[in-house]
Coordinates of C-alpha atoms in Angstrom, one line a residue:
X1 CA 19.0 7.0 -13.8
X2 CA 18.6 3.7 -13.7
X3 CA 14.9 3.1 -11.6
X4 CA 14.2 -0.4 -10.7
X5 CA 15.6 -3.2 -11.3
X6 CA 16.9 -6.7 -9.5
X7 CA 18.5 -4.5 -6.7
X8 CA 15.7 -2.6 -5.9
X9 CA 13.4 -5.1 -6.0
X10 CA 15.6 -7.0 -3.4
X11 CA 15.4 -3.7 -1.2
X12 CA 12.0 -3.9 -1.8
X13 CA 11.5 -6.7 -0.6
X14 CA 13.5 -6.9 2.2
X15 CA 11.3 -3.5 3.3
X16 CA 8.5 -5.0 2.8
X17 CA 9.3 -8.3 4.7
X18 CA 10.7 -6.0 7.9
X19 CA 7.4 -3.6 7.9
X20 CA 5.2 -7.1 8.1
X21 CA 7.1 -8.7 10.4
X22 CA 6.5 -6.1 12.9
X23 CA 2.7 -5.3 11.8
X24 CA 2.7 -8.8 13.5
X25 CA 5.2 -7.7 16.5
X26 CA 3.6 -8.1 19.8
X27 CA 5.9 -5.3 21.0
X28 CA 6.0 -3.2 18.0
X29 CA 2.1 -4.3 16.5
X30 CA -0.1 -2.2 18.1
X31 CA 1.5 1.3 17.3
X32 CA 3.2 0.4 13.8
X33 CA 0.0 -1.0 12.4
X34 CA -1.5 3.0 13.1
X35 CA 1.0 3.4 10.2
X36 CA 1.2 0.7 8.3
X37 CA -1.7 -1.5 6.6
X38 CA -1.4 -4.7 4.1
X39 CA -3.1 -4.3 1.2
X40 CA -5.3 -7.0 -1.1
X41 CA -5.6 -6.7 -4.7
X42 CA -5.8 -8.1 -7.9
X43 CA -3.5 -7.5 -11.4
X44 CA -5.1 -6.3 -14.1
X45 CA -3.1 -8.5 -16.8
X46 CA -2.4 -11.6 -14.9
X47 CA -4.9 -11.9 -12.7
X48 CA -3.0 -13.0 -10.1
X49 CA -3.7 -12.0 -6.1
X50 CA -0.6 -9.9 -4.7
X51 CA -0.2 -8.9 -0.5
X52 CA 2.0 -6.0 0.1
X53 CA 2.7 -3.8 3.3
X54 CA 2.3 0.1 3.2
X55 CA 2.0 3.3 4.4
X56 CA -1.0 5.2 5.2
X57 CA -3.2 7.9 6.4
X58 CA -7.1 7.3 7.2
X59 CA -9.5 10.3 7.5
X60 CA -13.0 8.5 7.8
X61 CA -13.8 6.0 5.2
X62 CA -11.2 7.5 2.6
X63 CA -8.0 6.3 3.0
X64 CA -4.4 7.7 1.3
X65 CA -1.5 5.3 0.5
X66 CA 1.9 8.0 -0.5
X67 CA 3.6 5.5 -2.6
X68 CA 7.7 5.6 -2.4
X69 CA 9.9 5.5 -5.3
X70 CA 6.6 5.1 -8.0
X71 CA 8.7 4.4 -10.1
X72 CA 10.3 1.2 -8.4
X73 CA 6.8 -0.3 -8.1
X74 CA 4.2 -1.7 -10.0
X75 CA 1.5 -2.1 -7.6
X76 CA 0.0 1.5 -7.7
X77 CA -0.6 1.0 -11.9
X78 CA -4.0 -1.3 -11.5
X79 CA -5.3 1.4 -9.5
X80 CA -5.3 3.8 -12.8
X81 CA -7.9 5.6 -14.4
X82 CA -10.9 4.1 -13.5
X83 CA -9.1 2.8 -10.5
X84 CA -10.4 -1.6 -9.6
X85 CA -11.1 -3.1 -6.1
X86 CA -9.2 -3.9 -3.5
X87 CA -8.4 -5.1 0.9
X88 CA -6.9 -3.2 3.5
X89 CA -6.5 -4.9 6.9
X90 CA -7.4 -2.5 8.8
X91 CA -8.6 -2.2 12.7
X92 CA -7.9 -6.3 13.0
X93 CA -9.9 -6.7 10.0
X94 CA -10.7 -6.6 6.1
X95 CA -12.0 -3.8 4.8
X96 CA -13.7 -3.5 1.0
X97 CA -12.4 -0.3 -0.8
X98 CA -11.8 1.2 -4.4
X99 CA -9.1 2.7 -5.2
X100 CA -7.8 5.3 -7.4
X101 CA -3.8 6.6 -8.2
X102 CA -2.8 9.7 -9.3
X103 CA 0.3 10.8 -10.8
X104 CA 0.7 14.8 -9.8
X105 CA 2.9 16.9 -12.2
X106 CA 6.1 16.3 -9.6
X107 CA 5.8 12.4 -10.3
X108 CA 4.3 11.3 -6.8
X109 CA 2.0 9.0 -7.0
X110 CA -1.3 8.9 -4.3
X111 CA -3.3 6.0 -3.9
X112 CA -7.4 7.3 -2.8
X113 CA -9.3 4.7 -1.9
X114 CA -13.1 4.8 -0.3
X115 CA -13.8 2.3 2.0
X116 CA -16.9 0.6 0.7
X117 CA -17.6 -2.0 3.3
X118 CA -16.3 -3.7 6.5

């Protein structure tokens, strides 16, 4: 079974646009922002800045991002090994952090972010 490709990219792009719109919604935004945030990071190889919405769970200064369909996405690969810097939009402000991605024995990927600044 092929994972990814143009069809998957279009679908993921559509879902991302929908979630981003809901986050900005006057009616639904405050509820959606409890479960979805926007991350900004710099690509390791390209040096380009990227922004994408992700689902998250926060406990204090630790944020866990579960990557749905990790083989169809590339963003989390920027945080393998020693990880790297990331910005999350939380509580109506941008928060800096250090993210590390890990894949478990079942192939699931989670990115753990330790918030480092305001």
